[in-house]
Amino acid sequence: MDRLAIVVPCYNEEEVFPETARQLTERVKDLIEKQKIAENSFILFVNDGSRDRTWPLIRAEFEKNPYVFGLNLAGNVGHQAALLAGLMTVKDLADVSISIDADLQDDIGVMEEMIDRYHEGCDIVYGVRSQRKTDSFFKKATAQGFYKFMSAMGAKTVYNHADYRLMSARALQQLSHYEERNLFLRGIAPLIGYQTACVYYARKERFAGESKYPLKKMLAFAFDGITSFSVKPITFICVLGLLAILVSLAAIIYALVVWIMGDTVSGWTSVFASIWFLGGVQLLSIGIVGQYVGKTYIESKKRPLYNIESFLQHDEKGQAEEKAEN
Ligand code: UDP
Ligand code: MG
């Protein structure tokens, strides 16, 4: 039987914690009863430097609840890093992990389906929101625009998937090889490979407390997502420069024609043509320098180039053997 670890990042979640711990414990017990997961499965609450009573609550729960584990970060590092801390902690303890937000806006009912997909051979299972009835119009519009924009900018993400996700131990192992500082987990997961699946659910409202993602944090998150995954913005500058040069060539021809026809103020032609042409050359040059900077940036992430799933080889005796990596 496989040991499951549910990873829950918590930042100032004292209002929701008791209820969340209760519901998740019920869920784990239920899954154990149905023989879907091992009896030593657990829930890991990661305290992301909360300033309220979240950590004392986690500790108290740990003392009386055998299914609860706690990880206390020394300070607030943000949702993504806190989640990663939790995942990296469980990668050697558990066979499979599920990450979920502390407010349980994501339906814990589909965990069973996630586990089923895992048993069918999937290493990553994405929880995908099928509807957002309860989110405000503003949140819906901005979030949806965000996914569209992300994919237009070249970052692969699963539409309407946040961080409610099952990952097997070997997927976590591979995740640990991504050493970048700018974390955008939901963009990295699709790069890992392996067989994946999606399960669908309706997203609920936060039952207590308030969102820890105000607009400012959301915008920063979006900017991070785009700039960590693509250097397309730099390419735009190059294209803009090229366009300016083309326009300037057309303009030079036009200016020459006007000049030949003697229909212009003296000096206008050369000034007009050189401004456009130089402007274009400058933009293009900045863009090209940018391309190198962008490459350096991508290189500096030291991302793994590939992930081997298995290796078929014959040993000296000519016997076939399959070696699973990780
Ligand atoms: N969170 C965190 N560190 C932070 C901000 C948020 O660990 O600095 C956690 C928070 O406790 C919650 C999850 O990240 O479990 C998602 O936050 P929230 O529900 O407020 O975001 P929303 O659902 O409004 O996008
Ligand atoms: Mg939430």
Coordinates of C-alpha atoms in Angstrom, one line a residue, residues 80-294:
Q80 CA 5.2 28.7 -3.7
A81 CA 8.4 28.3 -1.6
A82 CA 6.4 27.1 1.4
L83 CA 4.7 24.5 -0.7
L84 CA 8.1 23.4 -2.2
A85 CA 9.5 23.1 1.4
G86 CA 6.7 20.8 2.2
L87 CA 7.0 18.7 -0.9
M88 CA 10.8 18.3 -0.5
T89 CA 10.2 17.2 3.0
V90 CA 7.8 14.5 2.1
K91 CA 9.6 13.3 -1.1
D92 CA 11.6 10.7 0.9
L93 CA 8.9 9.9 3.4
A94 CA 6.0 9.2 1.2
D95 CA 5.2 7.4 -2.0
V96 CA 2.8 10.0 -3.3
S97 CA 1.8 13.6 -2.3
I98 CA -1.1 15.8 -2.8
S99 CA -0.8 19.6 -2.3
I100 CA -3.8 21.7 -1.3
D101 CA -4.4 25.2 0.1
A102 CA -5.3 25.5 3.7
D103 CA -8.7 27.1 3.0
L104 CA -10.0 23.9 1.3
Q105 CA -11.5 25.9 -1.6
D106 CA -10.5 22.9 -3.6
D107 CA -12.8 19.9 -3.3
I108 CA -11.1 17.3 -1.1
G109 CA -13.7 14.8 -2.4
V110 CA -11.7 14.3 -5.6
M111 CA -8.6 13.1 -3.8
E112 CA -9.9 9.6 -4.1
E113 CA -10.1 10.0 -7.9
M114 CA -6.6 11.4 -7.9
I115 CA -5.3 8.4 -6.0
D116 CA -7.1 6.1 -8.5
R117 CA -5.4 7.8 -11.4
Y118 CA -2.1 7.4 -9.6
H119 CA -2.8 3.7 -9.2
E120 CA -3.5 3.5 -12.9
G121 CA 0.0 4.7 -13.5
C122 CA -0.1 8.5 -13.5
D123 CA 2.7 10.4 -11.8
I124 CA 1.1 13.8 -11.8
V125 CA -2.6 14.4 -11.5
Y126 CA -3.9 18.0 -11.8
G127 CA -6.9 19.2 -9.9
V128 CA -8.8 21.4 -12.4
R129 CA -11.6 23.8 -11.6
S130 CA -14.6 23.1 -13.8
Q131 CA -16.4 26.3 -12.7
R132 CA -15.8 29.4 -10.7
K133 CA -19.3 30.3 -9.7
T134 CA -18.2 31.6 -6.3
D135 CA -15.2 33.7 -7.3
S136 CA -16.0 37.4 -7.9
F137 CA -16.2 38.5 -11.5
F138 CA -13.0 40.4 -11.0
K139 CA -11.1 37.4 -9.7
K140 CA -12.5 35.2 -12.5
A141 CA -11.6 37.6 -15.3
T142 CA -8.1 38.4 -14.0
A143 CA -7.3 34.7 -13.4
Q144 CA -8.6 33.6 -16.8
G145 CA -6.8 36.4 -18.6
F146 CA -3.7 35.3 -16.7
Y147 CA -3.9 31.7 -18.1
K148 CA -4.5 32.9 -21.6
F149 CA -1.7 35.4 -21.4
M150 CA 0.7 32.9 -19.9
S151 CA 0.2 30.4 -22.8
A152 CA 0.5 33.2 -25.4
M153 CA 3.9 34.1 -23.8
G154 CA 5.1 30.5 -24.1
A155 CA 4.7 29.2 -20.6
K156 CA 3.0 25.8 -20.6
T157 CA 0.4 25.6 -17.8
V158 CA -2.7 23.5 -17.3
Y159 CA -5.8 25.7 -17.8
N160 CA -7.6 26.5 -14.5
H161 CA -5.2 24.4 -12.4
A162 CA -3.7 26.0 -9.3
D163 CA -1.7 24.1 -6.9
Y164 CA -4.1 21.3 -6.0
R165 CA -2.0 18.5 -7.5
L166 CA -1.0 14.9 -6.9
M167 CA 2.7 14.1 -7.5
S168 CA 4.4 10.8 -7.1
A169 CA 7.7 10.4 -5.2
R170 CA 9.6 10.1 -8.4
A171 CA 8.0 13.2 -9.9
L172 CA 9.0 15.1 -6.7
Q173 CA 12.5 13.7 -7.1
Q174 CA 12.7 15.2 -10.5
L175 CA 11.2 18.5 -9.2
S176 CA 14.0 18.7 -6.8
H177 CA 16.4 19.0 -9.7
Y178 CA 14.9 22.3 -10.7
E179 CA 17.2 24.7 -8.9
E180 CA 15.8 28.0 -9.9
R181 CA 15.0 30.7 -7.5
N182 CA 12.0 32.1 -9.2
L183 CA 9.4 29.4 -8.4
F184 CA 6.3 28.8 -10.4
L185 CA 5.4 25.2 -9.6
R186 CA 2.4 24.9 -11.8
G187 CA 4.6 25.8 -14.8
I188 CA 7.3 23.4 -13.8
A189 CA 5.1 20.4 -13.3
P190 CA 4.3 20.0 -17.0
L191 CA 8.0 20.0 -17.8
I192 CA 8.6 16.9 -15.6
G193 CA 6.9 14.6 -18.1
Y194 CA 5.5 11.1 -17.2
Q195 CA 1.9 10.2 -17.6
T196 CA -0.5 12.8 -16.3
A197 CA -4.2 13.2 -15.8
C198 CA -6.8 15.8 -14.8
V199 CA -9.6 15.5 -12.3
Y200 CA -12.4 18.2 -12.3
Y201 CA -14.2 19.8 -9.4
A202 CA -16.1 23.0 -8.6
R203 CA -14.1 25.5 -6.6
K204 CA -15.7 26.7 -3.4
E205 CA -15.6 29.9 -1.4
R206 CA -13.1 30.3 1.4
F207 CA -15.1 29.3 4.5
A208 CA -13.2 31.6 6.9
G209 CA -10.4 34.2 6.9
E210 CA -9.5 36.2 3.9
S211 CA -7.5 35.7 0.8
K212 CA -3.7 36.0 1.2
Y213 CA -3.4 36.9 -2.4
P214 CA -4.4 40.6 -2.8
L215 CA -4.2 42.1 -6.3
K216 CA -0.6 43.3 -5.8
K217 CA 0.6 39.8 -5.0
M218 CA -1.4 38.3 -7.9
L219 CA 0.2 40.7 -10.4
A220 CA 3.7 40.0 -9.0
F221 CA 2.9 36.3 -9.3
A222 CA 1.8 36.6 -12.9
F223 CA 4.8 38.6 -13.9
D224 CA 7.0 36.0 -12.2
G225 CA 5.2 33.2 -14.1
I226 CA 5.8 34.9 -17.4
T227 CA 9.4 36.0 -16.9
S228 CA 10.5 32.7 -15.4
F229 CA 9.3 30.7 -18.4
S230 CA 10.0 32.8 -21.5
V231 CA 12.2 35.5 -22.9
K232 CA 9.5 36.3 -25.4
P233 CA 9.2 39.9 -24.2
I234 CA 12.8 40.4 -25.4
T235 CA 12.0 38.9 -28.8
F236 CA 9.2 41.5 -29.0
I237 CA 11.8 44.3 -28.7
C238 CA 13.8 42.7 -31.6
V239 CA 10.7 42.5 -33.8
L240 CA 9.8 46.1 -32.9
G241 CA 13.3 47.2 -34.0
L242 CA 13.0 45.4 -37.3
L243 CA 9.6 46.9 -38.0
A244 CA 11.0 50.4 -37.2
I245 CA 13.8 49.8 -39.7
L246 CA 11.4 48.6 -42.4
V247 CA 9.1 51.6 -41.8
S248 CA 12.1 53.9 -41.9
L249 CA 13.2 52.4 -45.3
A250 CA 9.7 53.1 -46.7
A251 CA 9.8 56.6 -45.1
I252 CA 13.3 57.3 -46.6
I253 CA 12.0 56.4 -50.1
Y254 CA 9.0 58.6 -49.5
A255 CA 11.2 61.5 -48.2
L256 CA 13.5 61.2 -51.2
V257 CA 10.6 61.3 -53.6
V258 CA 9.2 64.4 -51.9
W259 CA 12.7 66.0 -52.0
I260 CA 13.2 65.3 -55.7
M261 CA 9.9 66.9 -56.4
G262 CA 11.3 69.9 -54.5
D263 CA 8.3 70.0 -52.3
T264 CA 10.0 70.2 -48.9
V265 CA 11.8 72.4 -46.3
S266 CA 15.6 71.9 -46.6
G267 CA 17.0 69.5 -44.0
W268 CA 13.7 67.8 -43.3
T269 CA 14.5 64.7 -45.4
S270 CA 17.8 63.8 -43.7
V271 CA 16.5 64.5 -40.2
F272 CA 13.3 62.5 -40.8
A273 CA 15.1 59.5 -42.3
S274 CA 17.9 59.3 -39.8
I275 CA 15.6 59.5 -36.7
W276 CA 13.5 56.5 -37.9
F277 CA 16.5 54.5 -39.1
L278 CA 18.6 55.1 -36.0
G279 CA 15.6 54.4 -33.7
G280 CA 15.1 51.1 -35.4
V281 CA 18.7 50.2 -35.3
Q282 CA 18.8 51.0 -31.6
L283 CA 15.8 49.0 -30.7
L284 CA 17.1 46.0 -32.7
S285 CA 20.5 46.3 -30.9
I286 CA 18.9 46.4 -27.5
G287 CA 16.8 43.4 -28.5
I288 CA 19.9 41.4 -29.6
V289 CA 21.8 42.2 -26.4
G290 CA 18.6 41.2 -24.6
Q291 CA 18.6 37.8 -26.4
Y292 CA 22.0 37.1 -24.9
V293 CA 20.9 38.3 -21.5
G294 CA 17.9 36.1 -21.8

